Short mmCIF file of C-alpha atoms and ligand atoms in Angstrom, two decimals:
data_model
loop_
_atom_site.label_atom_id
_atom_site.label_comp_id
_atom_site.label_asym_id
_atom_site.label_seq_id
_atom_site.Cartn_x
_atom_site.Cartn_y
_atom_site.Cartn_z
CA MET G 161 12.37 7.62 -12.98
CA ASN G 162 9.95 7.38 -10.17
CA ASN G 163 6.72 6.89 -11.86
CA THR G 164 4.60 7.76 -8.80
CA LEU G 165 5.76 11.26 -8.78
CA LEU G 166 4.26 11.84 -12.16
CA PHE G 167 0.82 10.44 -11.23
CA VAL G 168 -1.90 13.09 -11.26
CA TYR G 169 -5.30 11.85 -9.88
CA LYS G 170 -8.73 13.23 -9.96
CA SER G 171 -9.99 14.42 -6.58
CA MET G 172 -10.88 11.63 -4.24
CA LYS G 173 -13.62 11.53 -1.63
CA THR G 174 -11.23 9.11 0.35
CA GLU G 175 -8.00 11.08 -0.15
CA ASN G 176 -7.43 11.34 3.58
CA THR G 177 -9.66 8.42 4.73
CA LYS G 178 -7.72 5.53 6.42
CA PHE G 179 -8.26 1.92 5.38
CA ASN G 180 -7.03 -1.26 7.09
CA ILE G 181 -5.10 -2.89 4.27
CA SER G 182 -3.99 -6.56 4.35
CA GLU G 183 -2.00 -6.37 1.20
CA ILE G 184 -1.65 -4.80 -2.15
CA PHE G 185 -0.10 -6.76 -4.94
CA TYR G 186 0.22 -7.32 -8.71
CA SER G 187 -0.54 -10.69 -10.08
CA ILE G 188 -2.54 -12.75 -12.51
CA GLN G 189 -6.25 -12.58 -12.02
CA GLY G 190 -7.20 -16.22 -11.04
CA GLU G 191 -11.03 -15.93 -11.06
CA GLY G 192 -14.04 -14.66 -12.89
CA SER G 193 -14.46 -13.74 -16.52
CA ARG G 194 -11.22 -11.86 -16.61
CA ALA G 195 -9.12 -14.77 -15.38
CA GLY G 196 -5.62 -14.66 -16.82
CA MET G 197 -5.37 -10.87 -16.97
CA PRO G 198 -2.65 -8.84 -15.04
CA CYS G 199 -4.44 -7.19 -12.09
CA VAL G 200 -3.62 -5.25 -8.97
CA PHE G 201 -5.24 -6.74 -5.88
CA ILE G 202 -6.32 -4.44 -2.91
CA ARG G 203 -7.06 -6.77 -0.02
CA LEU G 204 -8.98 -5.13 2.66
CA GLN G 205 -8.86 -6.34 6.21
CA GLY G 206 -11.91 -7.58 7.98
CA CYS G 207 -14.94 -9.82 7.18
CA ASN G 208 -18.35 -10.30 8.83
CA PHE G 209 -18.53 -13.96 7.65
CA ARG G 210 -16.61 -17.02 8.77
CA CYS G 211 -16.83 -19.53 5.98
CA ASP G 212 -15.67 -23.01 6.79
CA TRP G 213 -13.39 -23.15 3.90
CA CYS G 214 -12.20 -19.55 3.83
CA ASP G 215 -8.68 -19.34 2.24
CA THR G 216 -7.78 -15.93 3.59
CA PRO G 217 -8.02 -16.38 7.43
CA TYR G 218 -5.35 -13.76 7.90
CA ALA G 219 -7.70 -11.06 6.41
CA LEU G 220 -10.71 -11.68 8.60
CA GLU G 221 -9.97 -9.38 11.57
CA SER G 222 -9.34 -5.65 11.36
CA ASN G 223 -6.21 -5.06 13.32
CA ASP G 224 -3.24 -2.74 13.80
CA ASP G 225 -0.73 -5.39 12.46
CA ALA G 226 -2.16 -4.68 9.02
CA GLU G 227 -1.22 -1.40 7.38
CA TRP G 228 -3.45 1.66 7.60
CA MET G 229 -3.43 3.66 4.30
CA THR G 230 -5.24 6.58 3.07
CA GLY G 231 -7.16 6.45 -0.25
CA ALA G 232 -4.49 8.60 -1.78
CA GLN G 233 -1.68 6.23 -0.58
CA ILE G 234 -3.64 3.22 -1.94
CA LEU G 235 -4.09 4.91 -5.29
CA GLU G 236 -0.34 5.85 -5.43
CA LYS G 237 0.74 2.26 -4.56
CA VAL G 238 -1.64 0.75 -7.28
CA ASN G 239 -0.44 3.25 -9.77
CA SER G 240 3.23 2.10 -9.21
CA PHE G 241 2.21 -1.22 -10.87
CA GLU G 242 1.15 0.44 -14.12
CA CYS G 243 -1.94 -1.62 -14.54
CA ASP G 244 -5.34 -0.26 -14.96
CA PHE G 245 -7.40 -3.42 -13.71
CA VAL G 246 -7.83 -3.59 -9.99
CA GLU G 247 -9.84 -5.93 -7.89
CA PHE G 248 -10.96 -5.13 -4.38
CA THR G 249 -11.05 -8.24 -2.30
CA GLY G 250 -10.62 -9.33 1.32
CA GLY G 251 -11.78 -10.40 3.75
CA GLU G 252 -14.87 -8.55 2.71
CA PRO G 253 -14.10 -5.43 0.69
CA LEU G 254 -17.30 -3.62 1.78
CA PHE G 255 -16.78 -4.36 5.46
CA GLN G 256 -14.98 -1.13 6.15
CA LYS G 257 -17.25 1.99 6.53
CA ASP G 258 -15.90 3.97 3.67
CA SER G 259 -15.06 1.13 1.16
CA VAL G 260 -17.83 2.18 -1.25
CA ASP G 261 -16.24 5.61 -1.59
CA LEU G 262 -12.85 4.12 -2.06
CA ILE G 263 -14.14 1.75 -4.92
CA ASN G 264 -16.02 4.61 -6.59
CA ASP G 265 -12.85 6.80 -6.39
CA PHE G 266 -10.96 4.08 -8.39
CA VAL G 267 -13.83 4.04 -10.97
CA ASP G 268 -13.67 7.78 -11.20
CA ASN G 269 -9.89 7.62 -11.80
CA GLY G 270 -10.40 5.48 -14.85
CA PHE G 271 -9.59 1.99 -13.62
CA LEU G 272 -11.43 -1.16 -14.57
CA VAL G 273 -12.55 -2.19 -11.20
CA ALA G 274 -13.92 -5.58 -9.88
CA ILE G 275 -15.08 -6.38 -6.40
CA GLU G 276 -15.09 -9.96 -5.00
CA THR G 277 -17.76 -9.54 -2.27
CA ASN G 278 -19.89 -11.78 -0.10
CA GLY G 279 -22.81 -9.43 -1.00
CA TYR G 280 -23.93 -8.82 2.61
CA HIS G 281 -23.57 -5.09 2.57
CA THR G 282 -25.77 -3.09 0.31
CA PHE G 283 -24.57 -2.29 -3.32
CA GLU G 284 -26.82 0.75 -3.45
CA ASN G 285 -24.18 3.34 -3.60
CA LEU G 286 -21.60 1.57 -5.64
CA ASN G 287 -20.75 3.03 -9.03
CA SER G 288 -22.44 0.38 -11.47
CA ALA G 289 -19.36 0.50 -13.55
CA ALA G 290 -17.55 -1.42 -10.80
CA VAL G 291 -17.93 -5.17 -11.65
CA LYS G 292 -19.53 -6.97 -8.76
CA ILE G 293 -18.59 -10.62 -8.34
CA MET G 294 -21.07 -11.69 -5.76
CA ASP G 295 -20.19 -14.81 -3.94
CA ILE G 296 -23.49 -16.39 -2.89
CA LYS G 297 -22.74 -18.87 0.06
CA CYS G 298 -23.88 -22.42 -0.16
CA PRO G 299 -24.78 -24.49 2.86
CA GLY G 300 -21.33 -26.12 3.03
CA SER G 301 -19.80 -22.69 4.04
CA ARG G 302 -22.17 -22.66 6.93
CA MET G 303 -22.93 -18.83 6.05
CA GLN G 304 -25.82 -19.25 3.66
CA ARG G 305 -28.31 -17.81 6.12
CA PHE G 306 -26.46 -14.43 5.72
CA ASN G 307 -27.00 -14.18 1.95
CA ASN G 308 -28.68 -10.94 0.97
CA PRO G 309 -31.20 -11.23 -1.83
CA ASP G 310 -31.92 -7.46 -1.42
CA ASN G 311 -28.84 -6.83 -3.43
CA PHE G 312 -29.98 -8.77 -6.47
CA LYS G 313 -31.84 -5.61 -7.62
CA TYR G 314 -28.53 -3.87 -8.01
CA LEU G 315 -27.02 -6.47 -10.27
CA THR G 316 -26.51 -5.79 -13.99
CA GLN G 317 -25.30 -7.80 -16.99
CA ASN G 318 -21.85 -6.30 -16.08
CA ASP G 319 -21.89 -8.37 -12.93
CA GLU G 320 -21.14 -11.94 -12.08
CA LEU G 321 -22.36 -14.51 -9.47
CA LYS G 322 -20.20 -17.15 -7.91
CA PHE G 323 -20.98 -20.26 -5.94
CA VAL G 324 -18.31 -22.08 -4.18
CA VAL G 325 -19.40 -25.80 -4.05
CA LEU G 326 -18.26 -28.29 -1.43
CA ASN G 327 -20.27 -31.29 -2.44
CA LYS G 328 -23.46 -32.46 -4.42
CA SER G 329 -25.70 -31.03 -1.72
CA ASP G 330 -24.17 -27.69 -2.29
CA PHE G 331 -24.56 -28.06 -6.10
CA ASP G 332 -28.17 -28.92 -5.89
CA TRP G 333 -28.88 -26.15 -3.41
CA ALA G 334 -27.21 -23.63 -5.66
CA VAL G 335 -29.13 -24.72 -8.79
CA ASN G 336 -32.40 -24.40 -6.83
CA TYR G 337 -31.37 -21.02 -5.50
CA ILE G 338 -30.53 -19.73 -8.92
CA LYS G 339 -33.87 -20.84 -10.30
CA GLU G 340 -36.01 -19.54 -7.25
CA ASN G 341 -34.35 -16.10 -7.70
CA ASP G 342 -34.20 -15.96 -11.64
CA LEU G 343 -30.50 -15.37 -11.31
CA PHE G 344 -29.52 -16.51 -14.84
CA ALA G 345 -31.56 -13.58 -16.10
CA LYS G 346 -29.98 -11.02 -13.77
CA VAL G 347 -26.32 -11.42 -14.81
CA SER G 348 -24.54 -12.84 -17.83
CA ILE G 349 -22.04 -15.00 -15.98
CA VAL G 350 -22.74 -17.67 -13.19
CA LEU G 351 -19.62 -19.32 -11.85
CA PHE G 352 -19.36 -22.60 -9.89
CA SER G 353 -16.01 -23.25 -8.25
CA PRO G 354 -15.00 -26.28 -6.25
CA VAL G 355 -13.75 -25.86 -2.69
CA PHE G 356 -10.04 -26.29 -3.35
CA GLY G 357 -8.68 -29.54 -2.11
CA LYS G 358 -12.16 -30.68 -1.10
CA LEU G 359 -14.08 -31.20 -4.27
CA GLU G 360 -12.35 -32.63 -7.46
CA PRO G 361 -12.88 -30.21 -10.61
CA VAL G 362 -13.75 -33.35 -12.66
CA GLN G 363 -16.63 -34.09 -10.26
CA LEU G 364 -18.06 -30.57 -10.48
CA SER G 365 -17.60 -30.57 -14.22
CA GLU G 366 -19.65 -33.71 -14.59
CA TRP G 367 -22.49 -32.20 -12.43
CA ILE G 368 -22.50 -29.05 -14.54
CA LEU G 369 -22.50 -30.95 -17.86
CA GLU G 370 -25.49 -33.20 -16.43
CA SER G 371 -27.39 -30.13 -15.48
CA HIS G 372 -27.36 -28.56 -19.09
CA LEU G 373 -27.46 -25.04 -17.44
CA PRO G 374 -25.34 -22.17 -18.49
CA ILE G 375 -23.04 -22.53 -15.56
CA ARG G 376 -19.39 -21.72 -16.10
CA LEU G 377 -16.75 -23.80 -14.21
CA GLN G 378 -14.18 -21.74 -12.43
CA LEU G 379 -10.81 -22.97 -11.13
CA GLN G 380 -8.66 -20.58 -9.06
CA ILE G 381 -5.83 -20.59 -11.59
CA HIS G 382 -3.45 -18.75 -9.23
CA LYS G 383 -3.51 -21.99 -7.08
CA PHE G 384 -2.32 -23.90 -10.19
CA ILE G 385 0.40 -21.37 -11.26
CA TRP G 386 1.84 -20.98 -7.75
CA GLU G 387 1.96 -23.10 -4.70
CA PRO G 388 -1.76 -23.07 -3.39
CA ASN G 389 -0.91 -21.35 -0.09
CA THR G 390 1.24 -18.68 -1.51
CA ARG G 391 0.26 -15.14 -0.42
CA GLY G 392 0.57 -12.04 -2.59
CA VAL G 393 -0.12 -13.73 -5.90
S1 SF4 H 455 -16.71 -14.17 2.93
FE1 SF4 H 455 -14.72 -14.58 1.90
S2 SF4 H 455 -13.25 -13.67 3.35
FE2 SF4 H 455 -15.19 -13.83 4.53
S3 SF4 H 455 -14.98 -15.74 5.61
FE3 SF4 H 455 -16.03 -16.16 3.65
S4 SF4 H 455 -14.45 -16.78 2.27
FE4 SF4 H 455 -13.43 -15.74 3.89
#
C-alpha cells in the first residue's frame, strides 16, 4: 500500500512555496533533550554563518544541485517515514525567506517540531510550540559576534540552548555569557557539547562538574552509532 496516497493534510501556507532542500532522512535524534528518539530530519540548504568547526559544509550554500521542493512535497516525503517528530536543521533552517511558515505548517499539521538554529534570524513569528534549540556561538567558532540576544525574549521553558565548546576559553566564555544574560532562568535545558574530534568529552565533563552549574553534557550520539562523517543519519 502506498501510504502517501492516504495522507490528508491541513491547508498549508507553503503548499506551493519552494524550498532548497539538502536532504530529508529518518534517523535517531542525536542531540538535545530528545536524543535517542526516532526523528525525521529536514535539512535546509544555506547558512549565513561559517563556523570554524561546521560539520555540514555541504549545506552552507543555496544551490541548484540541491533539490527544490514545495511545502506539500516536503510534508508528503516526511509523512512517508511514519514518524511524527521532525527536526528542521541545516545549514541554518531560518535562512530561507519562508522557512518560518514551513515550520509553522508542520506544527499545525500535528508534528512535534524541533528547530536547530544559530538564532540569528528573529523567532518572532515562529509558533511557540516548535522547540527552538538555539546554538549560541562561542569564540572558538569565530561567529560569536553574530549572536542575537534580541531573540532571548522569545525563548520559553519549552526551548533549549546549546553551546559548542572548543576549549577552556570557550567554556569560561559560555558560563559568563549565560550568567550575564540570565539564561538558566529563560530555558529549562542548557547543553554543552564538545567540538567533535577537537575536545575530549571527559575534559568537558570535568569542567561541568567543577562548575556546579545545571549544564547538561551533550554528545552527538549519531557520531558514535555510525561512522562520524556519514551523511543522512
Ligand atoms: S551555524 Fe551551523 S550550519 Fe551554519 S556554519 Fe555554523 S555550524 Fe555550520
